[in-house]
Short mmCIF file of C-alpha atoms and ligand atoms in Angstrom, two decimals:
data_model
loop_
_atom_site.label_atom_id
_atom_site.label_comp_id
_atom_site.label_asym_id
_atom_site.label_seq_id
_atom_site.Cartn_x
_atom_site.Cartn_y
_atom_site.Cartn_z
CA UNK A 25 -22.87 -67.91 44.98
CA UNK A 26 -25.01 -69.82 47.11
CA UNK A 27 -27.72 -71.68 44.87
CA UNK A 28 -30.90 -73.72 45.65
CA UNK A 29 -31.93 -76.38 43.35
CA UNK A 30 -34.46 -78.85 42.74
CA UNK A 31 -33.51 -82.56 42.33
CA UNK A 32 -35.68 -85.44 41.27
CA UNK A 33 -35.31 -89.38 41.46
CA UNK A 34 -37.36 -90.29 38.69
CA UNK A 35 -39.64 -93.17 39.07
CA UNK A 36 -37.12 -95.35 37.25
CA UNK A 37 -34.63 -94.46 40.12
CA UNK A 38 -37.49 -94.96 42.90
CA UNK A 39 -38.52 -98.25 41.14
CA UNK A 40 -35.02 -99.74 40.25
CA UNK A 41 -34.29 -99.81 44.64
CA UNK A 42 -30.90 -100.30 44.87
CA UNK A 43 -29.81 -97.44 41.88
CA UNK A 44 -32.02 -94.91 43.63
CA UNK A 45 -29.98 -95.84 46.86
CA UNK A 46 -26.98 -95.75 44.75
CA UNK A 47 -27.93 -92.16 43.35
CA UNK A 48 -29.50 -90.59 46.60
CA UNK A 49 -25.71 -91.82 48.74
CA UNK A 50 -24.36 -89.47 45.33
CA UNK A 51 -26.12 -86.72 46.84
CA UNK A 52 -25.95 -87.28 50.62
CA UNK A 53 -21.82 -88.03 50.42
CA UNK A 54 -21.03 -84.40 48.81
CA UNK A 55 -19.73 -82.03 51.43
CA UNK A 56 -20.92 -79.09 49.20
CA UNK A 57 -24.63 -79.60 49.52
CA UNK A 58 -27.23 -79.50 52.32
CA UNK A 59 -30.39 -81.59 51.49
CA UNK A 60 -32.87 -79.42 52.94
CA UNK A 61 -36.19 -80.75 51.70
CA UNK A 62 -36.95 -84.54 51.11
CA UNK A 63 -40.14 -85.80 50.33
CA UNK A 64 -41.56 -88.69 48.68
CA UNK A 65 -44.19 -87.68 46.09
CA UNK A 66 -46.27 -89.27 43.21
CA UNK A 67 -46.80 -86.99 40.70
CA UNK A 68 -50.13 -86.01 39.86
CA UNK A 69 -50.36 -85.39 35.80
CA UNK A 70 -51.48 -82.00 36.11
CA UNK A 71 -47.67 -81.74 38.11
CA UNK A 72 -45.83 -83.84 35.94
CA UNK A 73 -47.32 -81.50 32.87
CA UNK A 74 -46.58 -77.83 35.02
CA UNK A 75 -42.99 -79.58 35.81
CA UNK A 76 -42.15 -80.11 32.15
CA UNK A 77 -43.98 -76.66 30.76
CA UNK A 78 -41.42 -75.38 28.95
CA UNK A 79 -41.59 -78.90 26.73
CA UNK A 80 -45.40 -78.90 26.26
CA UNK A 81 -44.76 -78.43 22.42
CA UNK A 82 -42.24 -80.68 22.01
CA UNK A 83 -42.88 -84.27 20.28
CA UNK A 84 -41.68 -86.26 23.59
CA UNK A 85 -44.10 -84.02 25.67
CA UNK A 86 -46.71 -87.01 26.33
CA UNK A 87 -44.23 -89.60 26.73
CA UNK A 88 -41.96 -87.37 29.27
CA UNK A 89 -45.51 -87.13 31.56
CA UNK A 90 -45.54 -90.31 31.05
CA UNK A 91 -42.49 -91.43 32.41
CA UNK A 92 -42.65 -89.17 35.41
CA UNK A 93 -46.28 -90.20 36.28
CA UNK A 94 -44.95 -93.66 36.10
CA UNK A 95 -44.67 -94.24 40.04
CA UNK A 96 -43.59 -92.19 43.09
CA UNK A 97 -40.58 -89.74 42.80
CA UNK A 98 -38.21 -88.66 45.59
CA UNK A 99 -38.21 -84.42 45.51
CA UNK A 100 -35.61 -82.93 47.31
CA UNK A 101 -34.04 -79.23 47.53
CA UNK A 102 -30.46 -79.09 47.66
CA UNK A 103 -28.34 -76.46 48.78
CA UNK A 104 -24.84 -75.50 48.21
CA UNK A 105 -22.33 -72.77 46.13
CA UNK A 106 -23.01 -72.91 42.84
CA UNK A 107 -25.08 -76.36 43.07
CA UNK A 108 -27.61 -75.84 40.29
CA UNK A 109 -24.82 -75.98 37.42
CA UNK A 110 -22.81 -78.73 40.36
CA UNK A 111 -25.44 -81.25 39.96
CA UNK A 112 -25.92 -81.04 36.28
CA UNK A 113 -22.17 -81.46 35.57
CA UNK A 114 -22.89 -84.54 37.85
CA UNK A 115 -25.86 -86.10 35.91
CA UNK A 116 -24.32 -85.90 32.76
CA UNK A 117 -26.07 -85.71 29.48
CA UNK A 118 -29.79 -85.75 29.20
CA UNK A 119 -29.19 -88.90 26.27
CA UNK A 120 -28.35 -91.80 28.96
CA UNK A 121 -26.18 -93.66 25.76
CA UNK A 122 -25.02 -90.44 25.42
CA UNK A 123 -23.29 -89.58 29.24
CA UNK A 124 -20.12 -90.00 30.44
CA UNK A 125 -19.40 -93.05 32.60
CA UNK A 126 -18.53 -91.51 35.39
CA UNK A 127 -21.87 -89.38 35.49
CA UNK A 128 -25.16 -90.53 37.38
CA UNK A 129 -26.94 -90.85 33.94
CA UNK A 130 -23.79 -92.71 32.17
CA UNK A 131 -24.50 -94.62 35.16
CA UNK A 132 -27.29 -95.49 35.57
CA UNK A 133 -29.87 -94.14 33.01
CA UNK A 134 -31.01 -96.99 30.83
CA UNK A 135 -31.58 -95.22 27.49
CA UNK A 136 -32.23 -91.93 25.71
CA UNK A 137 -34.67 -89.80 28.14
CA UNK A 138 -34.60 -92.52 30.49
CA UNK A 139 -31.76 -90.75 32.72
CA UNK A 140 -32.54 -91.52 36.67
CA UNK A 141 -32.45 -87.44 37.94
CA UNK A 142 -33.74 -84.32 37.32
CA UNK A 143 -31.87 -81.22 38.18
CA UNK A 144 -32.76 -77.69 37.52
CA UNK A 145 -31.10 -76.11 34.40
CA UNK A 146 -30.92 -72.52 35.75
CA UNK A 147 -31.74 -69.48 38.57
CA UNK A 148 -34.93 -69.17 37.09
CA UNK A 149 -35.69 -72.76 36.75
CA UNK A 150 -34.85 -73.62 40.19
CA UNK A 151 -37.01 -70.89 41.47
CA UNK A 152 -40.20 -71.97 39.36
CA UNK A 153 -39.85 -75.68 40.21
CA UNK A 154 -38.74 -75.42 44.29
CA UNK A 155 -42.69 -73.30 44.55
CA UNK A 156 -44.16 -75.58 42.52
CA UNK A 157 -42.87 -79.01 44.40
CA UNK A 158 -44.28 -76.60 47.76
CA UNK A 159 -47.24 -75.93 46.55
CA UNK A 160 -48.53 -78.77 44.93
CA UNK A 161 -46.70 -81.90 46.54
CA UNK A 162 -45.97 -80.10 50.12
CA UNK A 163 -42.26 -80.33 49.43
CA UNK A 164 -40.97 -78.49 52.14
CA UNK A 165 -37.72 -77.75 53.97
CA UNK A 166 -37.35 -79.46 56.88
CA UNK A 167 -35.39 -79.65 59.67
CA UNK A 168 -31.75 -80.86 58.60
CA UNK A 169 -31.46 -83.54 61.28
CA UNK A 170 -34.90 -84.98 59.97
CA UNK A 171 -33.84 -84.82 56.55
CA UNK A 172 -30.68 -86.34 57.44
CA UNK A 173 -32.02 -89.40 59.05
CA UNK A 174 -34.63 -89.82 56.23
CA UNK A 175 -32.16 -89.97 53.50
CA UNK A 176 -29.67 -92.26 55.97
CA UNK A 177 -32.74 -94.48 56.55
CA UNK A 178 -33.47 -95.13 52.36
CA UNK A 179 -29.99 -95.67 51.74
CA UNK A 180 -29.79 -98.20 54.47
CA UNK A 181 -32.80 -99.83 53.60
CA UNK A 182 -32.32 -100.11 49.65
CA UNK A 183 -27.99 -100.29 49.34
CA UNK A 184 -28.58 -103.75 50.57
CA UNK A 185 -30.52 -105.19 47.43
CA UNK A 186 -26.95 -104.69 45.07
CA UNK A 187 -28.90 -105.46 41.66
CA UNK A 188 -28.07 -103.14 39.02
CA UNK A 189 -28.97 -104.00 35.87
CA UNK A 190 -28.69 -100.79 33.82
CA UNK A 191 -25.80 -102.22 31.56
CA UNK A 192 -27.55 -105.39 30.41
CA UNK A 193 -30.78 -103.31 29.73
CA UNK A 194 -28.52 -100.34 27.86
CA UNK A 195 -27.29 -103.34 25.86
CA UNK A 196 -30.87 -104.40 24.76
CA UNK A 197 -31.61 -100.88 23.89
CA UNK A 198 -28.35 -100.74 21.71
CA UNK A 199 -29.38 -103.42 19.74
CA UNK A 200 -32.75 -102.10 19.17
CA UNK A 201 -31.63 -99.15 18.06
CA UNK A 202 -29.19 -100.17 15.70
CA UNK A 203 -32.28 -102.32 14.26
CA UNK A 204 -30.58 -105.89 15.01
CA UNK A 205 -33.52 -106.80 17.37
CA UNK A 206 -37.17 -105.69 17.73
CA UNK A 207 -38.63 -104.25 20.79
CA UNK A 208 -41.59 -107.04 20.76
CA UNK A 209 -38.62 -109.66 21.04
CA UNK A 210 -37.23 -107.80 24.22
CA UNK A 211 -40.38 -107.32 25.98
CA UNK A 212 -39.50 -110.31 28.16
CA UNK A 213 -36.27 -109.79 28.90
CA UNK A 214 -36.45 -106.11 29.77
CA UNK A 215 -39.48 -106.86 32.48
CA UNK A 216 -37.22 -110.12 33.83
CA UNK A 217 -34.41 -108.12 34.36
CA UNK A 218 -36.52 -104.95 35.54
CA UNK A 219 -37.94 -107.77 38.41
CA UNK A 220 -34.81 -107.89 39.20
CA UNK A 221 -34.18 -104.31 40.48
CA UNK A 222 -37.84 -103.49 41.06
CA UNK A 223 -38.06 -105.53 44.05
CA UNK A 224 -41.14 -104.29 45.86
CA UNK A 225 -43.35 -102.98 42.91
CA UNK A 226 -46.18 -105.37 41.00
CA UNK A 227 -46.20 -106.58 37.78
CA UNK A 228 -48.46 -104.29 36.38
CA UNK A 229 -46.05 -101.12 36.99
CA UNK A 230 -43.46 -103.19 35.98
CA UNK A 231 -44.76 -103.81 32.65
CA UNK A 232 -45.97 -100.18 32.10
CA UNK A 233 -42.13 -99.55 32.83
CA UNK A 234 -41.12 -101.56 29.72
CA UNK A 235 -43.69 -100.15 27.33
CA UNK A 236 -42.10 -96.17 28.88
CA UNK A 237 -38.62 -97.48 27.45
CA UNK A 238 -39.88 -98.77 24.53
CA UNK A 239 -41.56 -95.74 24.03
CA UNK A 240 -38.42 -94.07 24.55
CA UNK A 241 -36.54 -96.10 21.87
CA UNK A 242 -39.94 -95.35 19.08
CA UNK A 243 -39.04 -92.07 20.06
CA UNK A 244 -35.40 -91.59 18.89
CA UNK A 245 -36.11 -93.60 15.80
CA UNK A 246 -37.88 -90.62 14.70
N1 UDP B 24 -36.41 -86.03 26.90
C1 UDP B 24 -36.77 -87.05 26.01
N2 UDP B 24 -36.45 -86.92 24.68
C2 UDP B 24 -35.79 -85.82 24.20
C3 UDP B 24 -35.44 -84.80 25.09
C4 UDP B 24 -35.76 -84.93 26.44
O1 UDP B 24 -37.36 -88.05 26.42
O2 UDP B 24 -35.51 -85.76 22.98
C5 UDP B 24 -36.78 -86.14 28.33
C6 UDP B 24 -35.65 -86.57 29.26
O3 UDP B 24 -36.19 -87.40 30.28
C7 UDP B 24 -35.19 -85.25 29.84
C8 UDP B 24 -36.51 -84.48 29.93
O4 UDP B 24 -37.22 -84.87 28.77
O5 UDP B 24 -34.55 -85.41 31.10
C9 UDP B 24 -36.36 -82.97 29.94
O6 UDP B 24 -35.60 -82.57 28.81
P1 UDP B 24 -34.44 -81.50 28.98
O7 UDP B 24 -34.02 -81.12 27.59
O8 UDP B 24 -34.91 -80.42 29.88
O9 UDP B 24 -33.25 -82.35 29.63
P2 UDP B 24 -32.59 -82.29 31.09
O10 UDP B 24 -32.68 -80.87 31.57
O11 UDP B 24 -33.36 -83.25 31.94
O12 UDP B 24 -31.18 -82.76 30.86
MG1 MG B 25 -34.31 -79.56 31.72
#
């Protein structure tokens, strides 16, 4: 059955350059789906909140707005048979730690809910979010050749940075959680080594970056 989905970079995958070039090249290489609306958004709260409804009771519910409010966000619709549960066999589990290697989150996701992509979980899903993206971020579908030389043009612009970091950050994370260091001791090496990927964004997002994954890490202490 021919499915429509909605896909997210996450501002950790906009921010870290070269793994959102990494991840979008994911998408664009796959003969089974047509990218037919990319746009490059920053989510408003009252978006990031209508996005994430069906969490709004959940204990992570601020944080999660959080994270996605943290900087822009590339939105794209994606097109193919089947490609809603295609792309989440892709991403891999929603606990970063958690996914397999091979998936975009094993990846790339740094830790816990800190996992690069959003993908639509279902028919119903992927209806509710692709006229929500339209309506409130102008997320449209475009023409394909358009769409095609947008996505060519980010790839070739941020595949040429090649700093990916995600393992030595996961690593940090690790040994918070297990309790052998203390998220105050990390602080500094999580924003050097997020300066490292985050090549064109200032300090200040960069260190509200650090405090979202140590937020994360508070969180799964819980
Ligand atoms: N999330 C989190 N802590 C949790 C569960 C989820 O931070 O215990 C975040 C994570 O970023 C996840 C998002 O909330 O991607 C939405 O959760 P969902 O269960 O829908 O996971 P997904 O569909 O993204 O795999
Ligand atoms: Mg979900």
């Amino acid at each position: 059955m021919i499915q429509n989905t909605l896909v997210l970079l996450k501002p950790d995958a906009y921010l870290r350059r070269y793994v959102g070039a990494c991840v979008l090249k994911e998408f664009r290489d796959n003969k089974a789906f047509k990218i037919k609306a990319f746009k490059e958004v920053t989510p408003s709260q009252s978006l990031a909140e209508k996005h994430y409804s069906v969490h709004r009771e959940k204990p992570f519910f601020k944080k999660l707005v959080d994270y996605l409010t943290l900087g822009p966000v590339i939105a794209m619709v994606i097109e193919g048979e089947n490609v809603i549960p295609s792309i989440r066999v892709m991403l891999g589990n929603t606990f970063s730690e958690k996914a397999e290697p091979h998936t975009i989150r094993g990846k790339y996701g740094i830790w816990n809910g800190i996992n690069v992509v959003h993908a639509s979980d279902g028919e119903e899903t992927a209806k509710y979010e692709i006229s929500l993206w339209r309506k409130e971020a102008g997320v449209e579908e475009t023409g394909g050749d358009t769409v095609n030389s947008l996505i060519d043009d980010y790839i070739k612009r941020w595949s040429k940075i090649r700093i990916d970091n995600t393992l030595k950050l996961r690593g940090i994370c690790r040994l918070i959680a297990t309790g052998e260091r203390s998220i105050e001791d990390c602080e500094e090496e999580f924003f050097k080594l997020l300066k490292e990927e985050c090549v064109d964004s200032d300090e200040t997002i960069i260190k509200k970056f650090v405090r979202i994954i140590a937020d994360n890490l508070q969180e799964r202490k819980k």
